[in-house]
PDB file of C-alpha atoms in Angstrom:
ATOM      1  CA  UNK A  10     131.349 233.163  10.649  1.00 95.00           C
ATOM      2  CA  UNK A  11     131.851 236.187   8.628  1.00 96.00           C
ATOM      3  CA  UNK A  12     133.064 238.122  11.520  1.00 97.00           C
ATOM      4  CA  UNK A  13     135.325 235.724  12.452  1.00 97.00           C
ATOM      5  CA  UNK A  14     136.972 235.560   9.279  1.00 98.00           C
ATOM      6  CA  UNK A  15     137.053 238.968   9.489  1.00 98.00           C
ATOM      7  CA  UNK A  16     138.667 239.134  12.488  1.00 97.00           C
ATOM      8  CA  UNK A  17     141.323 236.510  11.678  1.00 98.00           C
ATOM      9  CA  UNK A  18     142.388 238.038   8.253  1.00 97.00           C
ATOM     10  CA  UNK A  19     142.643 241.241  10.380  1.00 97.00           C
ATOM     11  CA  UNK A  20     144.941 239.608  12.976  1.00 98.00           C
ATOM     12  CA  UNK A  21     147.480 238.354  10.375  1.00 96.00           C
ATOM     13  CA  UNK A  22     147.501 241.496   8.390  1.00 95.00           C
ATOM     14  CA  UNK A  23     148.659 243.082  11.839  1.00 96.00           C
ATOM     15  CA  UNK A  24     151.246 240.408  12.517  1.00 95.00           C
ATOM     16  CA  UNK A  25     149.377 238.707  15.634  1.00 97.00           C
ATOM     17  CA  UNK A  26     149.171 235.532  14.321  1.00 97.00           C
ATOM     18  CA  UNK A  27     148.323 234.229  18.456  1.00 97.00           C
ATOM     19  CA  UNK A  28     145.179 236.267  18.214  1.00 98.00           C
ATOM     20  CA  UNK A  29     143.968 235.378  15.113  1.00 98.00           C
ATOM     21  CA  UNK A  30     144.504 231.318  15.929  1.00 98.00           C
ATOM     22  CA  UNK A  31     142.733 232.347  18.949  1.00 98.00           C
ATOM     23  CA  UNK A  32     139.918 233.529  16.885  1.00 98.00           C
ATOM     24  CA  UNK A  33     139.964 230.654  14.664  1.00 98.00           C
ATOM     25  CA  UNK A  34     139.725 228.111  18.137  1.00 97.00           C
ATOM     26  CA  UNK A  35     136.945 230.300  19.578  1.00 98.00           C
ATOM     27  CA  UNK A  36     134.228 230.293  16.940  1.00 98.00           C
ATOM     28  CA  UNK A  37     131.672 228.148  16.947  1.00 96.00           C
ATOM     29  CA  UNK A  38     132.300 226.862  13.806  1.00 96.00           C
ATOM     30  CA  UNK A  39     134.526 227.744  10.675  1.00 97.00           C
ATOM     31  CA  UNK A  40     134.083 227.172   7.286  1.00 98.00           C
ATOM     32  CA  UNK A  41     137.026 226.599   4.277  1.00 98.00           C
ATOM     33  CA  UNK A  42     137.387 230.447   4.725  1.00 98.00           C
ATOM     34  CA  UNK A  43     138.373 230.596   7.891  1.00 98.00           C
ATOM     35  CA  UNK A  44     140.672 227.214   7.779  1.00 98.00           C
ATOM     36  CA  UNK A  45     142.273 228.871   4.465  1.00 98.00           C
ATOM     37  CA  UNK A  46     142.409 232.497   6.384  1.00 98.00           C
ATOM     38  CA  UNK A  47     144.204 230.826   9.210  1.00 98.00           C
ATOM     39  CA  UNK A  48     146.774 228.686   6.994  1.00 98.00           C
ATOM     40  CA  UNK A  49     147.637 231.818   4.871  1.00 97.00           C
ATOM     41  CA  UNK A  50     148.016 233.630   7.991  1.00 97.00           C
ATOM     42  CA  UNK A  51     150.581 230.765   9.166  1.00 97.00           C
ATOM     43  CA  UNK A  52     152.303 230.657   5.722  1.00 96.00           C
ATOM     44  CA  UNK A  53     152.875 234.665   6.042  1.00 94.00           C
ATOM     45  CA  UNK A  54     154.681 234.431   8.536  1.00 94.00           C
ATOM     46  CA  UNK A  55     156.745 231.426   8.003  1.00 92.00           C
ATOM     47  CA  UNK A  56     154.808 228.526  10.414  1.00 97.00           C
ATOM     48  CA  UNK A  57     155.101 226.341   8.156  1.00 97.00           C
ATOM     49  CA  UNK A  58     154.550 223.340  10.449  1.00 98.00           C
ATOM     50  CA  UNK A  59     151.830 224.947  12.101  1.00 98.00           C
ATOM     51  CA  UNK A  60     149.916 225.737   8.233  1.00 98.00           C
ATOM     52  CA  UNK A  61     150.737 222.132   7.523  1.00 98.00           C
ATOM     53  CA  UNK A  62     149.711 220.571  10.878  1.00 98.00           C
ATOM     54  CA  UNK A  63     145.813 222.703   9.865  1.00 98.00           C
ATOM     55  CA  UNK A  64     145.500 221.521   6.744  1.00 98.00           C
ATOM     56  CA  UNK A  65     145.663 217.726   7.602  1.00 98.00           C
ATOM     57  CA  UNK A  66     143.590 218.886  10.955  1.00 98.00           C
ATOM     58  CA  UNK A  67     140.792 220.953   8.103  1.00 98.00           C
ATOM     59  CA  UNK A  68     141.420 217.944   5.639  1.00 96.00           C
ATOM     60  CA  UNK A  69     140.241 215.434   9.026  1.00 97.00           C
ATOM     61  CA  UNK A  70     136.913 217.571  10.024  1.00 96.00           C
ATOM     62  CA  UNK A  71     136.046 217.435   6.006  1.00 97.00           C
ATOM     63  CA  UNK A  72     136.414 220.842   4.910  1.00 97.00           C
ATOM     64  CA  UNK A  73     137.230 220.831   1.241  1.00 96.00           C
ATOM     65  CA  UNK A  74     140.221 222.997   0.240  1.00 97.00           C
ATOM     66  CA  UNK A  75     140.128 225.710  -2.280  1.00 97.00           C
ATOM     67  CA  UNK A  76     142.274 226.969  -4.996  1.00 97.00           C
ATOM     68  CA  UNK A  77     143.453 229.696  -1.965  1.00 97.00           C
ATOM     69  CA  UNK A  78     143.836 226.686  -0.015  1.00 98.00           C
ATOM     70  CA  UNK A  79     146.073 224.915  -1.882  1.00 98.00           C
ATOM     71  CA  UNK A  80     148.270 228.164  -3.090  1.00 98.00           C
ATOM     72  CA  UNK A  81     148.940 229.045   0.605  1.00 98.00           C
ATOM     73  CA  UNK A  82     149.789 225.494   1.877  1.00 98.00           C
ATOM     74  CA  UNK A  83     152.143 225.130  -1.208  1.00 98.00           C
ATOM     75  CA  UNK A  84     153.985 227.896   0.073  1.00 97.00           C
ATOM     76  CA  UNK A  85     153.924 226.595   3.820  1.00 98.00           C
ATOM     77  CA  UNK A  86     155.880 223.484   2.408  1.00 98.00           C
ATOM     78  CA  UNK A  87     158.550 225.255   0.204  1.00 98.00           C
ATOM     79  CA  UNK A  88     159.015 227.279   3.506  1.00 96.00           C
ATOM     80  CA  UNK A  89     160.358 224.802   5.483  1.00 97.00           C
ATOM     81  CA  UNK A  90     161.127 222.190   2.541  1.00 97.00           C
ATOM     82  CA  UNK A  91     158.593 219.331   2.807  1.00 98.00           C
ATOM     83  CA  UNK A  92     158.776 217.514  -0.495  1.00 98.00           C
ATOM     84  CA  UNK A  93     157.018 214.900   0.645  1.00 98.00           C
ATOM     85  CA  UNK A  94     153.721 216.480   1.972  1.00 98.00           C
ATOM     86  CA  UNK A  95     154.368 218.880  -1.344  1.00 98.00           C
ATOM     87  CA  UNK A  96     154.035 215.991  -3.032  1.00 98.00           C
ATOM     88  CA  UNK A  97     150.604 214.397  -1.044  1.00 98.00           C
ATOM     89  CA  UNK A  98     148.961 218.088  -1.600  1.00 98.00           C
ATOM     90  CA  UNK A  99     149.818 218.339  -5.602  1.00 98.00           C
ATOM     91  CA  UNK A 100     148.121 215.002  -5.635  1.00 98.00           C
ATOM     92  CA  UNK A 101     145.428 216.372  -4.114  1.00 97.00           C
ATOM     93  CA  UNK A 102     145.385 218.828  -5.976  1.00 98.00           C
ATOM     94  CA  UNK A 103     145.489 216.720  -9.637  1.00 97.00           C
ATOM     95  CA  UNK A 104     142.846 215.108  -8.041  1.00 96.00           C
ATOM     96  CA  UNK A 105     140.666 218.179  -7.463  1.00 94.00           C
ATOM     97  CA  UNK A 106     141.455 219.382 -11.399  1.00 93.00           C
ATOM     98  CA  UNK A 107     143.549 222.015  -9.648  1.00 95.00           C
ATOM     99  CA  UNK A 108     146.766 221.617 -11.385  1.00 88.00           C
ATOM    100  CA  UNK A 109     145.723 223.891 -14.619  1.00 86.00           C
ATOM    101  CA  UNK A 110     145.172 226.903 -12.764  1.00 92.00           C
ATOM    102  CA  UNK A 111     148.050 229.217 -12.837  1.00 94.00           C
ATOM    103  CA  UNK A 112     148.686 230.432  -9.040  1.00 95.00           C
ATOM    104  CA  UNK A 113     148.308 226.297  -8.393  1.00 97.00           C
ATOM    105  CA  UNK A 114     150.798 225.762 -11.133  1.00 96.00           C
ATOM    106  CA  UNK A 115     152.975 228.578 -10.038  1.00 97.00           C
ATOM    107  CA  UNK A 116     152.899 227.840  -6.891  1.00 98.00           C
ATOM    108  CA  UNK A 117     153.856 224.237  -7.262  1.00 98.00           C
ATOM    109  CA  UNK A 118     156.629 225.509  -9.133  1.00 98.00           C
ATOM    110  CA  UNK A 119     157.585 227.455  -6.442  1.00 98.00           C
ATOM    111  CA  UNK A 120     157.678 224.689  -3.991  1.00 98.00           C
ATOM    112  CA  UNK A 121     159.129 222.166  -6.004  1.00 98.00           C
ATOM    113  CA  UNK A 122     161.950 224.581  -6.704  1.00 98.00           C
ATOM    114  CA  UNK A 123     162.576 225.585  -3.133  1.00 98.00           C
ATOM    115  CA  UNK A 124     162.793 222.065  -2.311  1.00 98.00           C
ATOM    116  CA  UNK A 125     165.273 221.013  -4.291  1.00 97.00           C
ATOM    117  CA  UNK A 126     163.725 219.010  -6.696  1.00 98.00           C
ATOM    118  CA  UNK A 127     164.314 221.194 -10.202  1.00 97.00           C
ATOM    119  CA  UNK A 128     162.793 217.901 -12.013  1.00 98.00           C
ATOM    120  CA  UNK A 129     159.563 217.995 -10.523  1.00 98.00           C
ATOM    121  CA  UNK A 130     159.192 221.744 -10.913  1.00 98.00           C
ATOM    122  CA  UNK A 131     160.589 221.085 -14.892  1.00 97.00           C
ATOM    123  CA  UNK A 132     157.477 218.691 -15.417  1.00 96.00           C
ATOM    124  CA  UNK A 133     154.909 220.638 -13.662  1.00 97.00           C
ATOM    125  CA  UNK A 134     156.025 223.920 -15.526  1.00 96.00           C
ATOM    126  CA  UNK A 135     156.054 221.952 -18.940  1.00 95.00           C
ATOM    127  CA  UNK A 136     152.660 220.659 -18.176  1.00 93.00           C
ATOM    128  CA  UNK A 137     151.320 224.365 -17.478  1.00 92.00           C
ATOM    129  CA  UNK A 138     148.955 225.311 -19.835  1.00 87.00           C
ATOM    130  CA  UNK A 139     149.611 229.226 -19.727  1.00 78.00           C
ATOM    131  CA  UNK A 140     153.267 230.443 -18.769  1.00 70.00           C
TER     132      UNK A 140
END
């Protein structure tokens, strides 16, 4: 697995997202490393459908997301403005007792702001513990 992941962060930093998804399809397994590698790599480079379209595919096989996780697919949906799944992921995310970390708050921010919706990203930067 380590490899792998190696191989797939290596692939986005180069700009070849293909190879690194085909990577990511041709190990024999992949852990929240690899789904988060893959997602970021997506996000990068403005896939935003694609990022989305792995995280409900990682969410399906039962891979738990991580703070990187969440960050990256935050920035998937501002990229192609998709308040609603913005809005299914921060409730993931309060779930997961995410929303006090600053790159998670920041990043919701972010999204919330790019989508339009300056209220949201009001309440979530009010309810940030460190600004």
């Amino acid at each position: 697995i380590v490899v792998g992941n190696a191989l797939i962060s290596m692939y986005n930093l180069c700009g070849s997202i293909e190879d690194a998804r085909r990577t990511f399809e041709n190990m024999p397994e992949q852990d929240v490393i690899s789904w988060t590698t893959m997602i970021t790599g997506y996000a990068l480079y403005g896939c935003g459908k694609e990022a989305l379209e792995l995280f409900w595919q990682m969410q399906k096989k039962c891979v738990k997301p991580n703070v990187v996780t969440f960050v990256s697919i935050l920035k998937a949906c501002a990229s192609i403005k998709a308040l609603e799944q913005g809005k299914c992921i921060h409730a993931q995310i309060s779930e997961h007792g995410l929303d006090s970390q600053l790159y998670v708050g920041s990043s919701l921010v972010d999204m919330y702001g790019k989508c339009g919706s300056v209220v949201d990203a009001r309440h979530v930067f009010d309810k940030m513990p460190h600004r």
